[in-house]
PDB file of C-alpha atoms in Angstrom:
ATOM      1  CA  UNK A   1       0.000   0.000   0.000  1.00 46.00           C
ATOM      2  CA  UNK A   2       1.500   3.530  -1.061  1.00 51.00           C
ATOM      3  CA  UNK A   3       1.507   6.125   1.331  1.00 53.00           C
ATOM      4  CA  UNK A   4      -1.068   9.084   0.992  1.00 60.00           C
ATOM      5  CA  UNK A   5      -1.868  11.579   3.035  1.00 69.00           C
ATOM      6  CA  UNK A   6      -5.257  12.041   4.590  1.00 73.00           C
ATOM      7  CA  UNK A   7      -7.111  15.290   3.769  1.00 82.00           C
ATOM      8  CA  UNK A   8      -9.198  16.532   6.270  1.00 86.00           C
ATOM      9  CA  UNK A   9     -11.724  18.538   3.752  1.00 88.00           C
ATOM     10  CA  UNK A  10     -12.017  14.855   1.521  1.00 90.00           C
ATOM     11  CA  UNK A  11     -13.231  13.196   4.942  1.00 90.00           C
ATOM     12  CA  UNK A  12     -15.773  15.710   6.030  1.00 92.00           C
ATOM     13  CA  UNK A  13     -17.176  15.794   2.089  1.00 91.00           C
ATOM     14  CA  UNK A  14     -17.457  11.859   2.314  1.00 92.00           C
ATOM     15  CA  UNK A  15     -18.727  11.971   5.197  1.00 92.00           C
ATOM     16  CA  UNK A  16     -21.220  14.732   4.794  1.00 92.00           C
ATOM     17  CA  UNK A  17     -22.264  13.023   0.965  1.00 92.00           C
ATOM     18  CA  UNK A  18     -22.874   9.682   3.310  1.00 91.00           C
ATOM     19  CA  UNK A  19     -25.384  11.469   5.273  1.00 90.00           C
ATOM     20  CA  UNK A  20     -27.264  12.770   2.563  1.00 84.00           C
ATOM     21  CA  UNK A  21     -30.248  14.834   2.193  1.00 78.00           C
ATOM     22  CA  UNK A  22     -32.875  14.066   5.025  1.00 73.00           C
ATOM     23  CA  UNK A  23     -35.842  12.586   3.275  1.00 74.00           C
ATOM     24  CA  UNK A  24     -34.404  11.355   0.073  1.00 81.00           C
ATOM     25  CA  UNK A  25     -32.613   7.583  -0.333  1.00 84.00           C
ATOM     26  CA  UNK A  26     -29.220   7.558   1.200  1.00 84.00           C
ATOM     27  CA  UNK A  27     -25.867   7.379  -1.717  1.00 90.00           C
ATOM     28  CA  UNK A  28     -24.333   4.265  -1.880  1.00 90.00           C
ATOM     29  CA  UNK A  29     -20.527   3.698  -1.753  1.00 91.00           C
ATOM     30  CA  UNK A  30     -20.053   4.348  -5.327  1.00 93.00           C
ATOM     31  CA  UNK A  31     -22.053   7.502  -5.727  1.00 92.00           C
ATOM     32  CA  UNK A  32     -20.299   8.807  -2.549  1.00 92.00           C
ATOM     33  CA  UNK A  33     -16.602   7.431  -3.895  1.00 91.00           C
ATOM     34  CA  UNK A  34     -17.624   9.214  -7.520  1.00 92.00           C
ATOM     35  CA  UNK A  35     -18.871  12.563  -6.057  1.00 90.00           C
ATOM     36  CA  UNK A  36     -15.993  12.753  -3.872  1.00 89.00           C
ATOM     37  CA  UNK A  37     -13.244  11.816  -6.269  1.00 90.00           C
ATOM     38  CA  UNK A  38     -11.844   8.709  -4.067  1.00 90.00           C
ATOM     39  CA  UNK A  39     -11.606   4.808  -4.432  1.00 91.00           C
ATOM     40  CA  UNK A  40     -14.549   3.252  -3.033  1.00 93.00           C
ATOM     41  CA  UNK A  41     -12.253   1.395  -0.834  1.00 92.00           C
ATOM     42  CA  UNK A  42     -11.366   4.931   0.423  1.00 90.00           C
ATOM     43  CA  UNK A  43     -15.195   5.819   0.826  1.00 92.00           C
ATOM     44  CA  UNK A  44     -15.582   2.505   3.133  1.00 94.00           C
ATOM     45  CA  UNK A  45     -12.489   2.875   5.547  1.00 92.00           C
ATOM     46  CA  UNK A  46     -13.403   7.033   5.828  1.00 93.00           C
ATOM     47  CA  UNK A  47     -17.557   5.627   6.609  1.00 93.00           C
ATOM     48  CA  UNK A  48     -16.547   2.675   8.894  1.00 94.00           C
ATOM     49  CA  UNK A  49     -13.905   4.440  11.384  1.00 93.00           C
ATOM     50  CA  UNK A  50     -16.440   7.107  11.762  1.00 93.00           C
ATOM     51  CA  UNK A  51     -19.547   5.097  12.301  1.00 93.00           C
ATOM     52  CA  UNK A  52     -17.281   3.400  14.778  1.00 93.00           C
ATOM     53  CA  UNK A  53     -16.661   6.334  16.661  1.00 92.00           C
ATOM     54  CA  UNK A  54     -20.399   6.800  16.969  1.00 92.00           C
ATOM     55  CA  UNK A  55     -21.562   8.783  13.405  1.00 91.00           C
ATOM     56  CA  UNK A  56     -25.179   6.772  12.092  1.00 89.00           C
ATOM     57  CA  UNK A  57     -26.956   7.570   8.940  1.00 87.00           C
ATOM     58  CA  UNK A  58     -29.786   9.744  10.713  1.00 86.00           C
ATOM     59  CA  UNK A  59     -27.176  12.110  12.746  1.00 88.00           C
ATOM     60  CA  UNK A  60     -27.200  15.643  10.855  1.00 85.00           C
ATOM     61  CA  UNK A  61     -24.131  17.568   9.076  1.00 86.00           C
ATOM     62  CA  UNK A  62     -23.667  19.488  11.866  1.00 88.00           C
ATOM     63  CA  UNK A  63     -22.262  16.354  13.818  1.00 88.00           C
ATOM     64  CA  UNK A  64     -19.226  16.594  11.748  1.00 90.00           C
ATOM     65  CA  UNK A  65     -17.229  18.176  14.059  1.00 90.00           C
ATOM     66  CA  UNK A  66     -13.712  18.437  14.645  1.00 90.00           C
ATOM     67  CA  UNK A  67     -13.266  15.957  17.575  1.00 91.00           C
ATOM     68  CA  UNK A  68     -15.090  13.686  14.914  1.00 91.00           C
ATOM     69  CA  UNK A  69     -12.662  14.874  11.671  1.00 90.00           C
ATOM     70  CA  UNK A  70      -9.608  13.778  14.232  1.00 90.00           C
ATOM     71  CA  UNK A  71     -10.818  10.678  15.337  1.00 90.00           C
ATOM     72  CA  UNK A  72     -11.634   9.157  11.773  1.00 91.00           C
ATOM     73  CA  UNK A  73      -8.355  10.886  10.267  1.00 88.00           C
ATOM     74  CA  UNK A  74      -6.531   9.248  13.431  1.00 86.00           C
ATOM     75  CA  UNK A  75      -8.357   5.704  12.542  1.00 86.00           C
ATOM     76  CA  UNK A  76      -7.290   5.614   8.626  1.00 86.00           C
ATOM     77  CA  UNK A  77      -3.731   6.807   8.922  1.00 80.00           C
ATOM     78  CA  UNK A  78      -1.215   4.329   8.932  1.00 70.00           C
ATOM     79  CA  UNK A  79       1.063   4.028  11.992  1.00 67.00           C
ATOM     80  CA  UNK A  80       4.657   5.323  11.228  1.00 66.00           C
ATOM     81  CA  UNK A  81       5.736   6.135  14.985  1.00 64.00           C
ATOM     82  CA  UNK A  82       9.289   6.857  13.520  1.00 69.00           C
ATOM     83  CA  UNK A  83       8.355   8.290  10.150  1.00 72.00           C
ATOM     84  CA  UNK A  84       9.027   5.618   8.316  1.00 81.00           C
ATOM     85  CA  UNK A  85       7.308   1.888   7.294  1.00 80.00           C
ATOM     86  CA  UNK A  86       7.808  -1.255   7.581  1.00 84.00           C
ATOM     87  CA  UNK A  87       9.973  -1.787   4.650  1.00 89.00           C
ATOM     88  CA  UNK A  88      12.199   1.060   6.025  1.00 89.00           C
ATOM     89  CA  UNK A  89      12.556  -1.026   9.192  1.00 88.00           C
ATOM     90  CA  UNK A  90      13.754  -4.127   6.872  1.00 92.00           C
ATOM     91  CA  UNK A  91      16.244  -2.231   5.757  1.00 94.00           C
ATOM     92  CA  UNK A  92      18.087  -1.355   8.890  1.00 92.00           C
ATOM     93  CA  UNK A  93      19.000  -5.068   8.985  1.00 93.00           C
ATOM     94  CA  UNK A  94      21.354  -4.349   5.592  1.00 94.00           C
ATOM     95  CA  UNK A  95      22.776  -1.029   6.394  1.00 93.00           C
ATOM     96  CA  UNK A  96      26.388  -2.008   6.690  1.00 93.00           C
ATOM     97  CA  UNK A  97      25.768  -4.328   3.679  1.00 93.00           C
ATOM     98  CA  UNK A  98      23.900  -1.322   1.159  1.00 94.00           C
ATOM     99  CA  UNK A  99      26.550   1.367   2.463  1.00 92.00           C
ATOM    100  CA  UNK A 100      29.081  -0.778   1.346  1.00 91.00           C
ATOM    101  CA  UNK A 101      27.686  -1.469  -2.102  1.00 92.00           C
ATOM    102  CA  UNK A 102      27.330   2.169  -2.034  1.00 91.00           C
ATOM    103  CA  UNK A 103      30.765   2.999  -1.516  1.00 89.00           C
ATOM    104  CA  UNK A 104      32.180   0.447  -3.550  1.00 86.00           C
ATOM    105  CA  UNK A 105      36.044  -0.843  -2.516  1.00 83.00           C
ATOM    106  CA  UNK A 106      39.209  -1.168  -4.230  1.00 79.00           C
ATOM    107  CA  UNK A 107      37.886  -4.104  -6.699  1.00 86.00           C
ATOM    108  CA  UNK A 108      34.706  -3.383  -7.181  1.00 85.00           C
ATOM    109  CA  UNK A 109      33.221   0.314  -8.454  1.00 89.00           C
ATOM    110  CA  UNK A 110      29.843   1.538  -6.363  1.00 89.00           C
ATOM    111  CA  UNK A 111      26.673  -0.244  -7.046  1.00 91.00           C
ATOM    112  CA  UNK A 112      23.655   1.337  -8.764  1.00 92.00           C
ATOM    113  CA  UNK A 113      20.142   0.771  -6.815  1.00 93.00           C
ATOM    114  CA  UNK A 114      18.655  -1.006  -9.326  1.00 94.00           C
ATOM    115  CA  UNK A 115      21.813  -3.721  -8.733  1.00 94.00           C
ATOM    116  CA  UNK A 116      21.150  -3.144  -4.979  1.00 95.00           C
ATOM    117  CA  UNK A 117      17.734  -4.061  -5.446  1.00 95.00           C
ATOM    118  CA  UNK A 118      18.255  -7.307  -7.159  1.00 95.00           C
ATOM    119  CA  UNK A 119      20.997  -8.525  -4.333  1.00 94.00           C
ATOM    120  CA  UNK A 120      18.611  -7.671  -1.296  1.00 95.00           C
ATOM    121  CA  UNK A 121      15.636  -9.751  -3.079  1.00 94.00           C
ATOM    122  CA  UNK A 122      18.008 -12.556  -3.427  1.00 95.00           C
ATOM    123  CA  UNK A 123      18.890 -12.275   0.297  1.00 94.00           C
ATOM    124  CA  UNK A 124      14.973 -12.576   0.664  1.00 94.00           C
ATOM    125  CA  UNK A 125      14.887  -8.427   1.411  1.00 93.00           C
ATOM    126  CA  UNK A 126      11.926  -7.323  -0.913  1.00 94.00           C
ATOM    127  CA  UNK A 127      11.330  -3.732  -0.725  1.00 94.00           C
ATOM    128  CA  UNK A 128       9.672  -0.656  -2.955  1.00 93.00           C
ATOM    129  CA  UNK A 129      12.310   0.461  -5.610  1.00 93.00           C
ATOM    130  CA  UNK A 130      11.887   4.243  -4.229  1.00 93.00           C
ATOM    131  CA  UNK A 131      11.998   3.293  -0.469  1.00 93.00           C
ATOM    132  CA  UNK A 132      15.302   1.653  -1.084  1.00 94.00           C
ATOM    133  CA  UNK A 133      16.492   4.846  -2.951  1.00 94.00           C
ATOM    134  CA  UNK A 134      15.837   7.263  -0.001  1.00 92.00           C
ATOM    135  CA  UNK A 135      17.402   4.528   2.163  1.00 93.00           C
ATOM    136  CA  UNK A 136      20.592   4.703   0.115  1.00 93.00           C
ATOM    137  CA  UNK A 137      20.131   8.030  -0.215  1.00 92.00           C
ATOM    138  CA  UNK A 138      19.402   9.219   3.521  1.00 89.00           C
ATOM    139  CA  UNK A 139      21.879   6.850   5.393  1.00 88.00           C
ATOM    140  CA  UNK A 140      24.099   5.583   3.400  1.00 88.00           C
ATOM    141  CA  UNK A 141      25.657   8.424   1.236  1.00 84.00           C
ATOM    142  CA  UNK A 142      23.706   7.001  -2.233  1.00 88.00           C
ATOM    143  CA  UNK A 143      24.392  10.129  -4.971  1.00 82.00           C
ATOM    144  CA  UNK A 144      26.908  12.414  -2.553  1.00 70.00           C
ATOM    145  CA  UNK A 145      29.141  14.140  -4.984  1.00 69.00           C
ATOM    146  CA  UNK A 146      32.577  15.451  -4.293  1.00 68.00           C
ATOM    147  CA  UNK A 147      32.575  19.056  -3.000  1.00 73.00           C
ATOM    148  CA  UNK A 148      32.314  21.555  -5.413  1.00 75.00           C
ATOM    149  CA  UNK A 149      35.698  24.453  -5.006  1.00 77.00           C
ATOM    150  CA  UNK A 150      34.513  27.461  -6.565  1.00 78.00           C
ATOM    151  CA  UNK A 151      37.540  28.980  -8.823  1.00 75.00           C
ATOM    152  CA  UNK A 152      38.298  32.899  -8.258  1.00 76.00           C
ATOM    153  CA  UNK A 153      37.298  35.570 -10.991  1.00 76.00           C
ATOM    154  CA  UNK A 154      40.625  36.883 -12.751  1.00 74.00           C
ATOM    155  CA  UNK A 155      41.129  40.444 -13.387  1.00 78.00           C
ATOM    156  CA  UNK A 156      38.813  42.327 -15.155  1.00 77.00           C
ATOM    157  CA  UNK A 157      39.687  41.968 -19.044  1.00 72.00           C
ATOM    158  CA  UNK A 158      42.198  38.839 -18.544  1.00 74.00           C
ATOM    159  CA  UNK A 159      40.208  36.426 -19.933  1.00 71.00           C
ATOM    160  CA  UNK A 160      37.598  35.874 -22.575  1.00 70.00           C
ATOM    161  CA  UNK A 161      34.323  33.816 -23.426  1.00 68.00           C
ATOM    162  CA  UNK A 162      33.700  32.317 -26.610  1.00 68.00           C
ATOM    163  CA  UNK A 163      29.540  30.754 -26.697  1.00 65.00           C
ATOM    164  CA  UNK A 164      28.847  29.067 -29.669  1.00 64.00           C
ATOM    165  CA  UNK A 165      24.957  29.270 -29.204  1.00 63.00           C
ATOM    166  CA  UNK A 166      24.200  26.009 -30.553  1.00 62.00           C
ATOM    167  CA  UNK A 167      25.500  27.022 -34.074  1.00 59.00           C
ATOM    168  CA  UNK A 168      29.148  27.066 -34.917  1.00 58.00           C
ATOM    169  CA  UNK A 169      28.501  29.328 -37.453  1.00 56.00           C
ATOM    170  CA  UNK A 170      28.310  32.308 -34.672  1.00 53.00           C
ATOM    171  CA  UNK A 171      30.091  33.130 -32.354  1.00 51.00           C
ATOM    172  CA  UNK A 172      29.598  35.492 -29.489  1.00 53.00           C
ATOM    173  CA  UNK A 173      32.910  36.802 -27.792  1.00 55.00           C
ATOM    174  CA  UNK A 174      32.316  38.590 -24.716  1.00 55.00           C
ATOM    175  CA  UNK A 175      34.870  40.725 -22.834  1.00 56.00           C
ATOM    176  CA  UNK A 176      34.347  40.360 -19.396  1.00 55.00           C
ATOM    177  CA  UNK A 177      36.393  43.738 -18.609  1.00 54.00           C
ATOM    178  CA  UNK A 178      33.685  45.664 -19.466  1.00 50.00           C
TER     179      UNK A 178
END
């Protein structure tokens, strides 16, 4: 399941499309999934958490309240008490292992992810391609480039720029003296 984050404004209009209009026939989960541009799936988790914290069918709009909002929104979210999920936590086990790959050694040049990807599933680690990449990324120095030294401007006039433009028919010389 791919994390998405849960907006507060697409609960209450679920919610308040669920209720309906007192007096005509209730939406089902597909009216209420179309009108509110979700997955029905969506629809149903959003209905059930809040019919378990004590919404029914004949309550009114106006018992969409915040304490309500919070309590569905807390229901439907998944739990990442550090941030990250479960496949994040899989790859702590092969941090030494992926920072080496990383870093390469004397015989062998650094990995790609792609490559690292392949040698975890073999090892029975099977993760998201893009979870692996901020893995790499965040902790083990995946894509760090060699520090940039910025070179000091010569005198004004000692030196000159030739731009081709694309064409090498023209050329541009510009005095940088000037």
């Amino acid at each position: 399941m791919a994390f998405r984050e849960v907006n507060v404004n697409e609960v209450k209009e679920v919610l308040r499309v669920w209720l309906g209009v007192p007096g005509s026939r209730p939406p089902g989960l597909r009216t209420i999934a179309a009108h509110c541009g979700v997955d029905r799936k969506t629809a149903r988790r959003y209905i059930e958490a809040a019919q378990a914290a004590g919404l029914q069918r004949t309550d009114g709009v106006e018992s969409l309240d915040d304490g309500l909002i919070g309590t569905v929104i807390e229901a439907v979210r998944p739990a990442r008490p550090r941030g990250h999920g479960a496949a994040w936590d899989r790859l702590l086990g092969f941090e030494d292992q992926i920072a080496a790959w990383v870093a390469g050694d004397g015989n062998h040049p650094p990995l790609t992810i792609t490559k690292i990807d392949t040698l975890l599933a073999r090892q029975g680690c099977v993760v998201p391609y893009r979870t692996l990449h901020r893995f790499a990324t965040e902790r083990c120095g995946f894509g760090r480039k060699d520090t940039t030294v910025r070179v000091v401007d010569g005198d004004l006039g000692s030196e000159c720029q030739i731009d081709f433009g694309g064409s090498p028919s023209r050329v541009d010389i510009v005095n940088t003296g000037s």
